[in-house]
Coordinates of C-alpha atoms in Angstrom, one line a residue:
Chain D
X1 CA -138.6 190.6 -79.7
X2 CA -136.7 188.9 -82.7
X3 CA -133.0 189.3 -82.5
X4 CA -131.4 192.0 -85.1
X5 CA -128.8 189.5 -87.3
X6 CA -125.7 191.2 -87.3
X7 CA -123.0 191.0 -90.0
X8 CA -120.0 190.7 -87.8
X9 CA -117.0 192.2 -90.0
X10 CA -113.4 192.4 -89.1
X11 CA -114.2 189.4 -86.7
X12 CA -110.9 188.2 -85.3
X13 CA -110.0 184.9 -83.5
X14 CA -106.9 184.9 -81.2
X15 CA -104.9 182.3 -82.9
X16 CA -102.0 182.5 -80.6
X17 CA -102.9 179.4 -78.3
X18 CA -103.4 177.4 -81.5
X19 CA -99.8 178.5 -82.7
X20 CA -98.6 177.7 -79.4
X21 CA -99.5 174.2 -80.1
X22 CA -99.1 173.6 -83.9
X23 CA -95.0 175.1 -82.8
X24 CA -94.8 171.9 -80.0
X25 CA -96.5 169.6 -82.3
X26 CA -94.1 170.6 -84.8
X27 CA -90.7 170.7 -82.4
X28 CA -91.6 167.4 -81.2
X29 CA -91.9 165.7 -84.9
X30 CA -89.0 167.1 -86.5
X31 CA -86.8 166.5 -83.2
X32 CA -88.4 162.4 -83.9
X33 CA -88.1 162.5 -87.5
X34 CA -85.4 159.8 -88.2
X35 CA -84.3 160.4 -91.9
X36 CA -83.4 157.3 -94.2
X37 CA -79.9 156.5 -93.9
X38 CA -78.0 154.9 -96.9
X39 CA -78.4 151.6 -96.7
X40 CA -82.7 152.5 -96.4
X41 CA -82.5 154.5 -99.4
X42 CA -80.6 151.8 -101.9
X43 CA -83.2 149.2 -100.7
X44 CA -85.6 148.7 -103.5
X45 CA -87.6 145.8 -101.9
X46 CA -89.8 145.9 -99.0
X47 CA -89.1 143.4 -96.4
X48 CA -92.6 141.2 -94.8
X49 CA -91.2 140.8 -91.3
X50 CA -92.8 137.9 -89.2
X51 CA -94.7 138.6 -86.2
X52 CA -94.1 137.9 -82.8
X53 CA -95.6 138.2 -79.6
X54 CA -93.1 137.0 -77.0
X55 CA -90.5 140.0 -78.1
X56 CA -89.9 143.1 -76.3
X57 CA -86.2 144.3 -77.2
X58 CA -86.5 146.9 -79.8
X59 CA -83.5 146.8 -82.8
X60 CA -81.1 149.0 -82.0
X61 CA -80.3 151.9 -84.2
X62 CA -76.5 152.0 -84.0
X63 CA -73.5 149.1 -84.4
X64 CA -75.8 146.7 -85.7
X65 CA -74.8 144.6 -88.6
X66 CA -78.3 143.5 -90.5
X67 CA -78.3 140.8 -92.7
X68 CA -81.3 141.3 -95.0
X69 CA -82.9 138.6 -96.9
X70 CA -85.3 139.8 -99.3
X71 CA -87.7 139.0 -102.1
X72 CA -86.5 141.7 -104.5
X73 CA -88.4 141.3 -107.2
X74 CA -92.1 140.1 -108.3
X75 CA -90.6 136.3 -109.2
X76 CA -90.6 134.7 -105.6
X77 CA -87.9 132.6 -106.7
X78 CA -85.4 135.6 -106.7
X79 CA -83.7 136.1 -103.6
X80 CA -80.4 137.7 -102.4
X81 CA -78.4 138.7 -98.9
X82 CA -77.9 142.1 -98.1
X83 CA -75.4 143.6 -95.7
X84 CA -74.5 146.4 -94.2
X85 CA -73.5 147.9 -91.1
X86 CA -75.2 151.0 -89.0
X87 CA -71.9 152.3 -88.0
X88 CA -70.5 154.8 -91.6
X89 CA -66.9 154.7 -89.9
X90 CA -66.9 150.7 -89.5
X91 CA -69.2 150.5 -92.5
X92 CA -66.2 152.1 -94.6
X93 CA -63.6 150.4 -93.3
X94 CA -65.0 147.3 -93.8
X95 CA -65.9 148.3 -97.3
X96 CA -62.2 148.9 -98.0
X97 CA -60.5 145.6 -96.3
X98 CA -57.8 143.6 -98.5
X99 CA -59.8 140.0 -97.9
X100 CA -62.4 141.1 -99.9
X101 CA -60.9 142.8 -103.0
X102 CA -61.0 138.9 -104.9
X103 CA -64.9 139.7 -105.4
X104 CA -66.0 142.9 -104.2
X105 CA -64.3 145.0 -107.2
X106 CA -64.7 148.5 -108.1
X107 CA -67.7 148.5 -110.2
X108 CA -69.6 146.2 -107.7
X109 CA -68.1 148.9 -104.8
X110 CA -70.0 151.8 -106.8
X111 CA -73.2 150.0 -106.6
X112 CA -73.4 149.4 -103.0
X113 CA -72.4 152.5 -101.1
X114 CA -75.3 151.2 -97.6
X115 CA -75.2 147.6 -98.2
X116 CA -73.8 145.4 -100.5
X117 CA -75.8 142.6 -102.4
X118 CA -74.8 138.8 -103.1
X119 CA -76.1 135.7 -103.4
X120 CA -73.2 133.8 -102.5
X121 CA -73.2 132.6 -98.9
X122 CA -69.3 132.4 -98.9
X123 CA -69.3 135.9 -99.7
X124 CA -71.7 136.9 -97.0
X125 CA -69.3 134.6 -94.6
X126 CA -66.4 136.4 -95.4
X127 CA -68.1 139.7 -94.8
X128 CA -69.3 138.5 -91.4
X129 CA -65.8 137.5 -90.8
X130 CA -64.3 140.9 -91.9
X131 CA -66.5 142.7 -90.0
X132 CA -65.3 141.0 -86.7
X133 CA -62.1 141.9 -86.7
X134 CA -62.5 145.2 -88.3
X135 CA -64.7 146.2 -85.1
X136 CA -62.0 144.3 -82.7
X137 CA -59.3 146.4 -84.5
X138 CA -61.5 149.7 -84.5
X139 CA -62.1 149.4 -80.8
X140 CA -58.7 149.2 -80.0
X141 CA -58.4 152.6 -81.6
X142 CA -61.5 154.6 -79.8
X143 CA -60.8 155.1 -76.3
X144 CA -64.4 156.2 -74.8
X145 CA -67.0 153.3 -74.5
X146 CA -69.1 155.7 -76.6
X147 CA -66.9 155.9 -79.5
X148 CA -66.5 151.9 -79.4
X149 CA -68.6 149.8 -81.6
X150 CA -70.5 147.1 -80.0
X151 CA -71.3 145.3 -82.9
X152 CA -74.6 143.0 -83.1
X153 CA -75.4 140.7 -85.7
X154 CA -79.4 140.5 -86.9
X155 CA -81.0 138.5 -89.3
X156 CA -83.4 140.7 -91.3
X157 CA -85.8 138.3 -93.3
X158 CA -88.9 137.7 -95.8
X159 CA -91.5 135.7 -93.6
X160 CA -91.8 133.7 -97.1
X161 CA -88.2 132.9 -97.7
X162 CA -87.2 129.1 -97.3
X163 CA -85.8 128.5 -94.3
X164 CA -82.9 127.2 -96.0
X165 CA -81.4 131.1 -96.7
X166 CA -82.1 131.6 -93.4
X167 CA -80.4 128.5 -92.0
X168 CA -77.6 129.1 -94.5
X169 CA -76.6 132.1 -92.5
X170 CA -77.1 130.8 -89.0
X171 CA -74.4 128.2 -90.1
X172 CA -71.8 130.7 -91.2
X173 CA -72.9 133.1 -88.0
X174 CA -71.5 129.5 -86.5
X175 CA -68.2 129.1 -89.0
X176 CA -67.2 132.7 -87.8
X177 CA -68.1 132.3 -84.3
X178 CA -70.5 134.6 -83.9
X179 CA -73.1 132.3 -81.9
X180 CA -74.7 135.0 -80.9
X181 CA -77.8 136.9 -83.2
X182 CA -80.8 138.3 -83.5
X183 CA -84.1 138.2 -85.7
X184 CA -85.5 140.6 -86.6
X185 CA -89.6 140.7 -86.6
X186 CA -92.8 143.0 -86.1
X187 CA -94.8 143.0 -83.2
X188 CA -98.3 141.4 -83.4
X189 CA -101.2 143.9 -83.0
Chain P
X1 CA -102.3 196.4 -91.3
X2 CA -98.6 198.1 -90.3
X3 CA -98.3 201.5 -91.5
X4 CA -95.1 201.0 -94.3
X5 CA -92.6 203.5 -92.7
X6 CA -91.5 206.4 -94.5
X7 CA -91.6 205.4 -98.0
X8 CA -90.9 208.5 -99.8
X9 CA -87.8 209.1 -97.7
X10 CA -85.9 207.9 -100.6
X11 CA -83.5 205.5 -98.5
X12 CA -82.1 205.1 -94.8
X13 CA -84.4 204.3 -92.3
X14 CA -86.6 207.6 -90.7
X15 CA -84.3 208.5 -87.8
X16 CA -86.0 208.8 -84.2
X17 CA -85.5 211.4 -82.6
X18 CA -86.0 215.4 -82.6
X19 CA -86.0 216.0 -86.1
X20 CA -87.8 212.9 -86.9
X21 CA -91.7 213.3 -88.4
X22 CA -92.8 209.7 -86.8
X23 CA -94.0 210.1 -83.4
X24 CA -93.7 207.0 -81.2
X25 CA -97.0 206.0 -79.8
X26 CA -97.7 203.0 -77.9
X27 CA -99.9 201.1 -79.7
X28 CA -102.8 199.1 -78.4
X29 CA -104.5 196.5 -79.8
X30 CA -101.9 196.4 -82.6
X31 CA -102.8 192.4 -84.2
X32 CA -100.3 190.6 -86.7
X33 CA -102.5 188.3 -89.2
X34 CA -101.0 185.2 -87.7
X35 CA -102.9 183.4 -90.5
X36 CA -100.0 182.9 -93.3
X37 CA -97.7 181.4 -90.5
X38 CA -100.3 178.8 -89.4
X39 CA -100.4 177.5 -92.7
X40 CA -96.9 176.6 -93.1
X41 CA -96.5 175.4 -89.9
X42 CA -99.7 173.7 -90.6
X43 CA -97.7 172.1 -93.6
X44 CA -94.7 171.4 -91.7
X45 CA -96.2 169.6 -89.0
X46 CA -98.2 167.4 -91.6
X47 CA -95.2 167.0 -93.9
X48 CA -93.2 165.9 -90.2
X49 CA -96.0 163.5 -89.3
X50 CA -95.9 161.4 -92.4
X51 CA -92.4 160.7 -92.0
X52 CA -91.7 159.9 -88.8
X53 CA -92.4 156.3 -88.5
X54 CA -93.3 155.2 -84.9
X55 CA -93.3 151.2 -85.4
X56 CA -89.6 150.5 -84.4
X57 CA -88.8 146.8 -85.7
X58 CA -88.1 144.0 -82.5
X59 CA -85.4 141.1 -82.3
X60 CA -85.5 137.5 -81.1
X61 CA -82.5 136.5 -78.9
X62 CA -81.3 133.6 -80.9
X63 CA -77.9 131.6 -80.4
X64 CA -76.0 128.8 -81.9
X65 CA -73.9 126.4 -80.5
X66 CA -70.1 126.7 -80.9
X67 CA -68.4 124.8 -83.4
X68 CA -66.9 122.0 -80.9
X69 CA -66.7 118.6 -80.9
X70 CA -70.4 117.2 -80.0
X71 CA -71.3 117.2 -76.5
X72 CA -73.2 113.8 -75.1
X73 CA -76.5 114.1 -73.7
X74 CA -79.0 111.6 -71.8
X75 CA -81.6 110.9 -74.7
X76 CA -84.4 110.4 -72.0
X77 CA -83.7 114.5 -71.9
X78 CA -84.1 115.3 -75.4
X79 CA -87.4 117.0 -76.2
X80 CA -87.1 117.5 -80.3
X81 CA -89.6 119.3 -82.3
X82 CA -90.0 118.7 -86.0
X83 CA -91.1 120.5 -88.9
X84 CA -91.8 118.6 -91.6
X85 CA -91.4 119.8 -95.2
X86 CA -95.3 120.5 -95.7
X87 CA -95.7 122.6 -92.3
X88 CA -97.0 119.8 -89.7
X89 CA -94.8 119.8 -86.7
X90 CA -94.0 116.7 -85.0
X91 CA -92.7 116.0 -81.2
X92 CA -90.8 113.5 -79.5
X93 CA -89.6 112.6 -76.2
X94 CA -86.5 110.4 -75.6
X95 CA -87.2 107.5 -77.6
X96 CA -91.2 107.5 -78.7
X97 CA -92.3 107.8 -82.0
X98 CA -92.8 111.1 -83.3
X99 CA -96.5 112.6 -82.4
X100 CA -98.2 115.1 -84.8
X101 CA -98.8 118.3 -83.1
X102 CA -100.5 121.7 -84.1
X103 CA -98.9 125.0 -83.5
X104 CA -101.5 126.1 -81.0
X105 CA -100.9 123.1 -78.9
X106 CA -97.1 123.5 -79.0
X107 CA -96.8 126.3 -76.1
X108 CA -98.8 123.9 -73.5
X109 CA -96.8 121.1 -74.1
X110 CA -93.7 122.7 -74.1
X111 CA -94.9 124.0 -70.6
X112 CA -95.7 120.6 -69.5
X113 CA -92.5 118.6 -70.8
X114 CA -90.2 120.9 -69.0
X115 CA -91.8 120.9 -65.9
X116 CA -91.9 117.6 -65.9
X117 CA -88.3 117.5 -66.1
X118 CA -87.5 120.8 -64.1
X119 CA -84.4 122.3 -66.0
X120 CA -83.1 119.2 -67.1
X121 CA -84.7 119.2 -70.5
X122 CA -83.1 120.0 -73.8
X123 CA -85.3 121.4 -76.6
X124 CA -83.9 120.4 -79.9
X125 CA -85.6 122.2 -83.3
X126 CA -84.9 120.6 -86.5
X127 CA -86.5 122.0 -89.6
X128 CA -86.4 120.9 -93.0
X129 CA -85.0 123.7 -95.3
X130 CA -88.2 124.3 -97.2
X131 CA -90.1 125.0 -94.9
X132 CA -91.2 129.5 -95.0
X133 CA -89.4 130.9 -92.5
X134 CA -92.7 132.5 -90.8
X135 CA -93.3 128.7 -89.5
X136 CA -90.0 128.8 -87.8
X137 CA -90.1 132.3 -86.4
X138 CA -93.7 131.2 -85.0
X139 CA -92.4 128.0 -83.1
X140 CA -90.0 130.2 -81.9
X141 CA -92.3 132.9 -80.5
X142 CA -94.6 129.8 -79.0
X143 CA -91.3 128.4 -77.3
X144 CA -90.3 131.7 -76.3
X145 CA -94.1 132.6 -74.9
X146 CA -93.9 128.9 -72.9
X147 CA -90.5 130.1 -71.2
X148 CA -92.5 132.8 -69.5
X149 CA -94.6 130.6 -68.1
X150 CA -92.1 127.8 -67.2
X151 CA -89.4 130.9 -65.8
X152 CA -92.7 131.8 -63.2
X153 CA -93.6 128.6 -62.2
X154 CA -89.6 127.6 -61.2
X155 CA -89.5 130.6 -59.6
X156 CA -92.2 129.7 -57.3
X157 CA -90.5 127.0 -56.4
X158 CA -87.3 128.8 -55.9
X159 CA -85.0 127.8 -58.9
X160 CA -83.7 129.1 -61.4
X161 CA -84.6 128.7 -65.0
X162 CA -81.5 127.7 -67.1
X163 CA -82.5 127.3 -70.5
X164 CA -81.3 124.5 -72.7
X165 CA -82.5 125.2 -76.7
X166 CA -80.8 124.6 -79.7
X167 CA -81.5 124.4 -83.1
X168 CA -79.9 122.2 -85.5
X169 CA -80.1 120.4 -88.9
X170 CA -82.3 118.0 -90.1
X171 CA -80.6 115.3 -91.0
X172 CA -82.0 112.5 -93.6
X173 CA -82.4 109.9 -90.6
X174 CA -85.2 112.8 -89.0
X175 CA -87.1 113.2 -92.2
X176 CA -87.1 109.4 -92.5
X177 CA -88.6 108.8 -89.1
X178 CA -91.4 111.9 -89.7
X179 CA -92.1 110.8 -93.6
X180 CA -94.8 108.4 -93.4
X181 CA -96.9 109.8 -90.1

C-alpha cells in the first residue's frame, strides 16, 4: 500500500536543548573574550613573531613591560621602539615622572596614551630606567602581594629586524641592570 | 500565540480576582517561539567567537651578564658559536679554527660538546648586528631544545645541570677570524 504524503503543518521542534547549549557556548566566550587594551588599539603595525619550539611559558597578561620593535610601515627600512607597560596605575605614573619631561613633552604625551614611540635608544633606556624605580617606589605603597607589581621586562620583535635593534636593547636592559628578560615568540605548529 | 490581555480595558492591568472577566486556567502545552532568541544568541555567540583569540604569545628566558669587571675563564672551556653577517654559523672550541656549521646540526653538537665537558662548558653567542633576528631566536630555540636533552642525560648520572650561556658582542677580531672561511 503506498504511503498517504502528509503536509505536516504547525510542525514544531523543541528548541530548548539547542538554547541550552548556544547560552553555554555563549557564557563561556564572552567570560574568555579579552578586549584590546590601549596600548593594542594604538598599534598600527602588526608584529611577525619568531617561532619557537623549546618554549612553554606563556606571556603574562599583567606587570609586564613590552618593548615592541616593529616594522611600521611598508619601507622595511623604517623601524621604531615601542613601550609600554600592562599595569594603567604604573603605566601613568611612569608617564608623568620628572626624568623624562626633557623629551617626552605634551604634544608627544597626547599621542601615546598605551605606549609611547621612539627611535632613540637613550630614550628607551631612560624609560627602562624610570620604570624601575617607579615600580620599586609603587611597591612600597601597596601592601598586599596582589596589589604589588612584579614588573617583567619582554622584548617584543619583527622576526626581520636586524639584530642590531634588538641587541641595542639587550645592552641598555644591561646599563640599567635589568639582566633579566624575556622574548617574546609564537609557538611552531 | 499569547492571548494580548485585556486590551480594551483602557489602562491598569485586568485585576484577578472576583470581579475579574479573565479566568485562570492552567495551560498545557502553552509554547514560546523560541526562534527570534536563537538568532541573536546565534549572533552573539559568533560575534564572541571571532574575537576571542586563543593563541596566547610565549617568552624565551633570556639573561645578560651584569655590568662587572670581566670575569676570567679557562679558554679550553669556551664553546662560541658565530653568526656571520650572511647567516652561516660558525663553531669553535678553545682554540681551533672556526668550523662552518648548519642550523640543523647545531642542536647535536651542542649535545655532544657539553657532555663532553659535563657542566664545565661555557656557551658564548656572538652575532653580527645584521644579521635578522629570526636567525638568532632560532639558535636560541636549538640551544634551548639541546639543554633538554643535556639536563636528562646529567640527571642520569645524578648531577645537576648548571647552565653557563651568554651572549655577547661581536667584536672586529671575531668577524676577522670567520671572514674568509
Amino acid at each position: 500500500m503506498p504511503k498517504v504524503k502528509m503536509k505536516r503543518t504547525g510542525f514544531v521542534i523543541d528548541m530548548t536543548p539547542l538554547v541550552d547549549i548556544t547560552f553555554l557556548l555563549l557564557t563561556f566566550f564572552m567570560f574568555t573574550a579579552k578586549f584590546k587594551s590601549e596600548a593594542d588599539s594604538e598599534q598600527k603595525f602588526q608584529i611577525k613573531r619568531p617561532k619557537t619550539q623549546a618554549d612553554t611559558a606563556k606571556l603574562p597578561e599583567k606587570d609586564v613591560a613590552v618593548i615592541r620593535i616593529a616594522i611600521d610601515s611598508t619601507k622595511a627600512t623604517d623601524t621604531a621602539y615601542y613601550f609600554s607597560v600592562a599595569n594603567p596605575e604604573l603605566w601613568n605614573t611612569i608617564k608623568e615622572d620628572a626624568s623624562l619631561s626633557e623629551w617626552f613633552t605634551p604634544d608627544r604625551k597626547e599621542a601615546s596614551k598605551g605606549m609611547i614611540k621612539t627611535v632613540k635608544i637613550e630614550e628607551l633606556e631612560a624609560l627602562i630606567s624610570v620604570s624601575r624605580t617607579q615600580a620599586k617606589a609603587f611597591n612600597i605603597t601597596k601592601k598586599t602581594s596582589a596589589e604589588k607589581a612584579q614588573l617583567r621586562f619582554a622584548i617584543d620583535s619583527d622576526k626581520r629586524i636586524r639584530f642590531k635593534w634588538v641587541s641595542d636593547v639587550m645592552e641598555a636592559l644591561r646599563r640599567t641592570r635589568q639582566t633579566q628578560f624575556n622574548f617574546v615568540t609564537d609557538k611552531q605548529q | 500565540m499569547a492571548g494580548g490581555g485585556d486590551l480594551g480595558g483602557g489602562g491598569g492591568r485586568p485585576k484577578r480576582g472576583k470581579h475579574s472577566k479573565r479566568k485562570a486556567k492552567k495551560r498545557v502545552g502553552f509554547r514560546i517561539d523560541m526562534t527570534p532568541l536563537v538568532d541573536i544568541t546565534f549572533l552573539l555567540l559568533t560575534f564572541f567567537m571571532f574575537v576571542t583569540t586563543l593563541t596566547t604569545p610565549q617568552v624565551m628566558d633570556m639573561a645578560v651578564p651584569p655590568e662587572t669587571e670581566d670575569v676570567e675563564v679557562a679558554e679550553s672551556k669556551l664553546f662560541t658559536v658565530r653568526v656571520r653577517e650572511d647567516g652561516k654559523i660558525f663553531y669553535n672550541q678553545a682554540k681551533d679554527i672556526p668550523q662552518p656549521i648548519l642550523m640543523k646540526e647545531l642542536r647535536a653538537k651542542a649535545i655532544k660538546s657539553n657532555l663532553d665537558l659535563k657542566n664545565e662548558l661555557i656557551t658564548v653567542l656572538k652575532i653580527d648586528e645584521n644579521v635578522p633576528y629570526e636567525t638568532v631566536v632560532n639558535i636560541l630555540d636549538e640551544l634551548n631544545l639541546a639543554e633538554i636533552k643535556i639536563t636528562q642525560s646529567l640527571q642520569a648520572e645524578k648531577l645537576n645541570r648548571e647552565r653557563k650561556f651568554t651572549i655577547s658582542q661581536m667584536t672586529d677580531k671575531d668577524k676577522e677570524e670567520i671572514k674568509g672561511l
